[in-house]
Tab-separated table of C-alpha atoms in Angstrom:
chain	number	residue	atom	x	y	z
L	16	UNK	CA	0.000	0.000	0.000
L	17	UNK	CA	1.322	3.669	-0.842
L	18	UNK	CA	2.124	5.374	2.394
L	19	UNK	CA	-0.671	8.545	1.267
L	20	UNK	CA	-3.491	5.116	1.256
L	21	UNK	CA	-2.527	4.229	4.037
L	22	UNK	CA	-2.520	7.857	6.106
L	23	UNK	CA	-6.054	7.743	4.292
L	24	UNK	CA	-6.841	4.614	5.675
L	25	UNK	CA	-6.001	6.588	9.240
L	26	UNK	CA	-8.672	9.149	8.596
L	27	UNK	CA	-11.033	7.099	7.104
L	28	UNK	CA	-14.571	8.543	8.535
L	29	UNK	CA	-13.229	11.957	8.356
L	30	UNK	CA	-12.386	11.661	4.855
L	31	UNK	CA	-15.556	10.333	3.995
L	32	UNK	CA	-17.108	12.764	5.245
L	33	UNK	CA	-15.376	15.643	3.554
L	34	UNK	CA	-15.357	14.402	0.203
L	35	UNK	CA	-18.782	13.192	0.183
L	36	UNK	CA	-20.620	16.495	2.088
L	37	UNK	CA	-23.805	18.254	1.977
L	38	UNK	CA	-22.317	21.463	1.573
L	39	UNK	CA	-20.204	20.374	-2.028
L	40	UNK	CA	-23.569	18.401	-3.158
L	41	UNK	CA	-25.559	21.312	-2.959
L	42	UNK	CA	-22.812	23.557	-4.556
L	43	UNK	CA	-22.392	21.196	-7.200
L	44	UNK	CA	-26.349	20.814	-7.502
L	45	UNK	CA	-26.853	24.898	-7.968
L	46	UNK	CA	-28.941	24.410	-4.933
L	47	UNK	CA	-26.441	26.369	-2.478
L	48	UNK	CA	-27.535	29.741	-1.549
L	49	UNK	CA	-25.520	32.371	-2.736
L	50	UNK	CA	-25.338	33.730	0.663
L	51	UNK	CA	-23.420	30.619	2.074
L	52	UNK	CA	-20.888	30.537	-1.353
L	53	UNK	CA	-20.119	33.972	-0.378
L	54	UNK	CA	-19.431	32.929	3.152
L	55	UNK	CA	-17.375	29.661	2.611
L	56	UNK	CA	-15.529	32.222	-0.179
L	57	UNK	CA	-14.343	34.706	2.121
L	58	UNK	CA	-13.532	31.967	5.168
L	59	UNK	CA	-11.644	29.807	2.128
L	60	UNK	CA	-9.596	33.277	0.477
L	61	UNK	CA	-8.612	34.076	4.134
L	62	UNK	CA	-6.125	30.727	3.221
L	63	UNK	CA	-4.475	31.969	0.132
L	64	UNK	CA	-1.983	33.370	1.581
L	65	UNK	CA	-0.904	31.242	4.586
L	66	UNK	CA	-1.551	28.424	1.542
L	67	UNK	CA	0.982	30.569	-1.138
L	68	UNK	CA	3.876	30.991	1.968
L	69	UNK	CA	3.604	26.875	3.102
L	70	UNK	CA	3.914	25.694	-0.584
L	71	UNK	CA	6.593	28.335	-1.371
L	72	UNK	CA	8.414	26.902	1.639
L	73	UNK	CA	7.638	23.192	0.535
L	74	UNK	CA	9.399	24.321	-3.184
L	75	UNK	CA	12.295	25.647	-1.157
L	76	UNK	CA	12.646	22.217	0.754
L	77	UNK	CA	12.299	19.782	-1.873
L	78	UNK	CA	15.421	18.190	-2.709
L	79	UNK	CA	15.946	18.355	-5.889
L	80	UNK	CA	15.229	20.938	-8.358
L	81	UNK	CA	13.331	18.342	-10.654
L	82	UNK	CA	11.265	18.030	-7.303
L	83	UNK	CA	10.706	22.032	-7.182
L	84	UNK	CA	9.521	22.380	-10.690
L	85	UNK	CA	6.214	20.970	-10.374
L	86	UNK	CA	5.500	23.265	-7.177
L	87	UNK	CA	6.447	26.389	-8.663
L	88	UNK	CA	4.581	25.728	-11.755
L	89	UNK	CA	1.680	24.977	-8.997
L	90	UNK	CA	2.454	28.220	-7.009
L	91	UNK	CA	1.696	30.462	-10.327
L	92	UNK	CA	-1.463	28.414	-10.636
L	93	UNK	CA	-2.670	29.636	-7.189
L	94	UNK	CA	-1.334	33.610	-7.197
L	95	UNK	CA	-3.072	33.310	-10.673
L	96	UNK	CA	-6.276	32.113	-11.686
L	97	UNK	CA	-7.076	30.895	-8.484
L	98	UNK	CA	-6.633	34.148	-6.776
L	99	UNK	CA	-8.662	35.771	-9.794
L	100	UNK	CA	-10.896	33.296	-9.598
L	101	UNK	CA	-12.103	34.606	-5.960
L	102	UNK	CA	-11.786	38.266	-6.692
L	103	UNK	CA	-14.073	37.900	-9.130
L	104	UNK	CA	-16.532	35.654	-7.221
L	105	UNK	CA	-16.552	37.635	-4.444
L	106	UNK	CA	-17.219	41.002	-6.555
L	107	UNK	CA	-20.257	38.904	-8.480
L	108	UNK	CA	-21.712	37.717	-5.032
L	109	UNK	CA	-21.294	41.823	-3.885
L	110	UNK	CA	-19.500	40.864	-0.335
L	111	UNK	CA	-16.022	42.427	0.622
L	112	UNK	CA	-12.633	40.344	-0.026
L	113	UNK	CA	-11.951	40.708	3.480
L	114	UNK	CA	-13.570	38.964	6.899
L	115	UNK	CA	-13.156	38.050	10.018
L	116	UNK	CA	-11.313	34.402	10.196
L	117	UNK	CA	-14.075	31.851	11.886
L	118	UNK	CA	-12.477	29.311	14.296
L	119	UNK	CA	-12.595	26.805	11.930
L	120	UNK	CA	-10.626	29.004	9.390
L	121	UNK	CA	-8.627	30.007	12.114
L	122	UNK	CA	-7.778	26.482	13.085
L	123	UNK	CA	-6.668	25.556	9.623
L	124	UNK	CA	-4.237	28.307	9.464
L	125	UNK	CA	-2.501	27.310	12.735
L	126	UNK	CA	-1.761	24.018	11.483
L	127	UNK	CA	-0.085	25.631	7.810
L	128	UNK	CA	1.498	28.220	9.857
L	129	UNK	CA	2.896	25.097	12.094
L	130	UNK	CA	3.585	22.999	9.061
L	131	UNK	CA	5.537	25.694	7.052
L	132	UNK	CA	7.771	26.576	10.709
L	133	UNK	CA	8.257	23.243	11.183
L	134	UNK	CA	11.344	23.098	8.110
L	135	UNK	CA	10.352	19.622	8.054
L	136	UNK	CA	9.209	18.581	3.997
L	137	UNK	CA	7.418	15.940	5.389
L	138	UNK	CA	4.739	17.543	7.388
L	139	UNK	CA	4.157	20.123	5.085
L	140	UNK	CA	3.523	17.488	2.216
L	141	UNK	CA	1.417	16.193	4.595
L	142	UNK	CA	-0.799	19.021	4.887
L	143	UNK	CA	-0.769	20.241	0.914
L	144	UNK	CA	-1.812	16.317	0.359
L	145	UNK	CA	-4.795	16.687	2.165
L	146	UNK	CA	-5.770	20.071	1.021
L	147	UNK	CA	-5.462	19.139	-2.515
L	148	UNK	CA	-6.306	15.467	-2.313
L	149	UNK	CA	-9.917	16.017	-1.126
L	150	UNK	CA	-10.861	18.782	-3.249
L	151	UNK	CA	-10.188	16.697	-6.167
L	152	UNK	CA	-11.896	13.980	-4.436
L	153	UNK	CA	-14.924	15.529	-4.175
L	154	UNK	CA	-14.956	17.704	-7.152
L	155	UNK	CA	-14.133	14.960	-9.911
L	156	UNK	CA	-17.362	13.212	-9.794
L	157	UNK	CA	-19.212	16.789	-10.655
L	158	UNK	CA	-17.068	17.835	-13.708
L	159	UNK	CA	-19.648	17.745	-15.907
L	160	UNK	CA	-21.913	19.787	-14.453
L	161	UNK	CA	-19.969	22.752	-13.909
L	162	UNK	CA	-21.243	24.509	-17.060
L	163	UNK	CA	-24.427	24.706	-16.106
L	164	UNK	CA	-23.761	26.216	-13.032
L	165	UNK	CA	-23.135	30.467	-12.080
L	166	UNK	CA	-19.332	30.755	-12.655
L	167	UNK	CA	-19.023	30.954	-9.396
L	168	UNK	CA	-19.781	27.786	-8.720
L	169	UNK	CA	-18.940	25.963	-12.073
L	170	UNK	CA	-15.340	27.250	-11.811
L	171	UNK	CA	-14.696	26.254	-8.110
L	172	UNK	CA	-15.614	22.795	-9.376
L	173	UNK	CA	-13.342	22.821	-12.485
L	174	UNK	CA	-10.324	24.669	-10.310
L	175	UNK	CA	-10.275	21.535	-8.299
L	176	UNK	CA	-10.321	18.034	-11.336
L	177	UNK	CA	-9.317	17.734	-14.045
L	178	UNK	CA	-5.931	16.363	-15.832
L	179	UNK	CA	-4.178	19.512	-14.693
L	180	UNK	CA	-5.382	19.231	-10.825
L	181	UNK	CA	-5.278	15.894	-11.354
L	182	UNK	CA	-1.381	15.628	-11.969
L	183	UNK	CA	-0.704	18.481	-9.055
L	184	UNK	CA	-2.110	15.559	-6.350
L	185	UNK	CA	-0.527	13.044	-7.899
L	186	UNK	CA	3.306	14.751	-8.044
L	187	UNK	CA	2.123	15.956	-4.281
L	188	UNK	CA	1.343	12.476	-3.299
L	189	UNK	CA	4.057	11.079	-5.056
L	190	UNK	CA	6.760	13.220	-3.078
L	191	UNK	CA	5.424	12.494	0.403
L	192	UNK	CA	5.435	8.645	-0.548
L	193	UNK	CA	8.796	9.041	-1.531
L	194	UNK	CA	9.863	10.686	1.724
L	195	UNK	CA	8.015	8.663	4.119
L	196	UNK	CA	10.151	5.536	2.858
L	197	UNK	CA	13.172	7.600	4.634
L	198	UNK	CA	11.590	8.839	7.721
L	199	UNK	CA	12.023	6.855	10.765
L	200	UNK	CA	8.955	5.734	13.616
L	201	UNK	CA	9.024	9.412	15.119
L	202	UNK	CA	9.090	11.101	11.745
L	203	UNK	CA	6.215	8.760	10.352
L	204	UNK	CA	4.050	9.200	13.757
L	205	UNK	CA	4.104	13.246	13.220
L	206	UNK	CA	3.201	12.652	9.559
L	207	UNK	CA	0.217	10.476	11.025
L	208	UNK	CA	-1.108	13.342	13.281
L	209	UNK	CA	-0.719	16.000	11.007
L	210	UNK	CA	-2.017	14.654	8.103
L	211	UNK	CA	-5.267	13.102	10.147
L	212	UNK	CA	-5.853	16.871	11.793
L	213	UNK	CA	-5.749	18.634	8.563
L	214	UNK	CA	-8.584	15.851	7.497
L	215	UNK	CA	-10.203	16.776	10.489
L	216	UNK	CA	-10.532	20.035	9.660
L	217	UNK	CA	-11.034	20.072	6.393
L	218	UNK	CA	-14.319	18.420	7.206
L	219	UNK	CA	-14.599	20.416	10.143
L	220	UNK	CA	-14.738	23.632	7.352
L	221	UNK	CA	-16.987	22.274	5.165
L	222	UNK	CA	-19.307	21.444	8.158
L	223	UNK	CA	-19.375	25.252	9.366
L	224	UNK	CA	-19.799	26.219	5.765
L	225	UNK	CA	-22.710	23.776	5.660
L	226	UNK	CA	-24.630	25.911	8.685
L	227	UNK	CA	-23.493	29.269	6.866
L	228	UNK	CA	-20.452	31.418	7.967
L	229	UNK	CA	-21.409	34.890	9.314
L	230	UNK	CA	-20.954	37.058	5.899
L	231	UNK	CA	-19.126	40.159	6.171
């Protein structure tokens, strides 16, 4: 079994939950108010930035510069599109860029602030795995239906699968199996916890964005 299965396997019912929510079914549906899309928007932009520094310090930590490439290229991906992608959402859905970070937001941030400190590649692959792996996990099976949908929901679908997205959590999956072959028991046990908290609170997130975020 690849060592990301098996840190799945860990973090089974949280998983589940995340990928499988009522929150992305109903975004994915068109039958999510606008009011909560603008809510999970401006908890979820509040993580561009913390997201931008912890992958920026996972390119500067990879060991090779074959290893970098892919990250970079990823990096330009997010400060790009992605960041237009919310600008523009938020401006269509007339709330501010800017709120207030909810606790669950808040938590999230702790643990890539703590990740990206750490200098350790290994826990912050473990926390760009998750935060990749289950968007495209929930987002794939909806692909086609993000046409039909107000851009900003179609898009938020088609940000997150795809061939593109899909190679992103494969090369990010495919480092931290490499790595964990070289780690020893304490290394791998840290990888456990992080990587099970940031599934924790990624379903943790979708469940506050499920009972609405306070709009700002």
């Amino acid at each position: 079994m690849r060592a990301t299965e098996y840190l799945r396997t860990l973090a089974s019912d949280d998983w589940a939950a995340a990928t499988q929510h009522a929150f992305t079914d109903a975004l994915a549906d068109g039958s999510l108010s606008a009011r909560k899309m603008a809510g999970y928007l401006q908890q979820d932009y509040l993580f561009l930035d913390e997201f931008v520094r912890l992958l920026a310090s996972a390119v500067a930590h990879a060991p090779t510069l074959a290893d970098r490439v892919p990250a970079a290229q990823f990096l330009a991906l997010i400060t790009g599109p992605e960041n237009t992608y919310f600008q523009r959402s938020l401006d269509a859905l007339k709330v501010p860029h800017d709120a207030a970070p909810m606790p669950e937001t808040s938590a999230f941030l702790a643990l890539m602030a703590e990740a990206r400190s750490s200098g350790r590649y290994e826990v912050m692959l473990a926390v760009l795995v998750v935060a990749e792996w289950v968007y495209l996990e929930w987002a794939t099976p909806f692909a086609d239906r993000a046409d039909d949908l107000p851009f900003w929901l179609g898009e938020w679908i088609t940000l997150h699968c795809g061939e593109g997205f899909e190679g992103v959590v494969a090369y990010l999956r495919g480092q931290l199996d490499t790595v964990w072959a070289e780690l020893d028991v304490t290394a791998r046990a840290r990888v456990e916890e992080v990587f099970c908290e940031a599934v924790r609170l990624e379903r943790a997130f979708f469940d506050a964005a499920w009972a609405g975020f306070r709009v700002a």
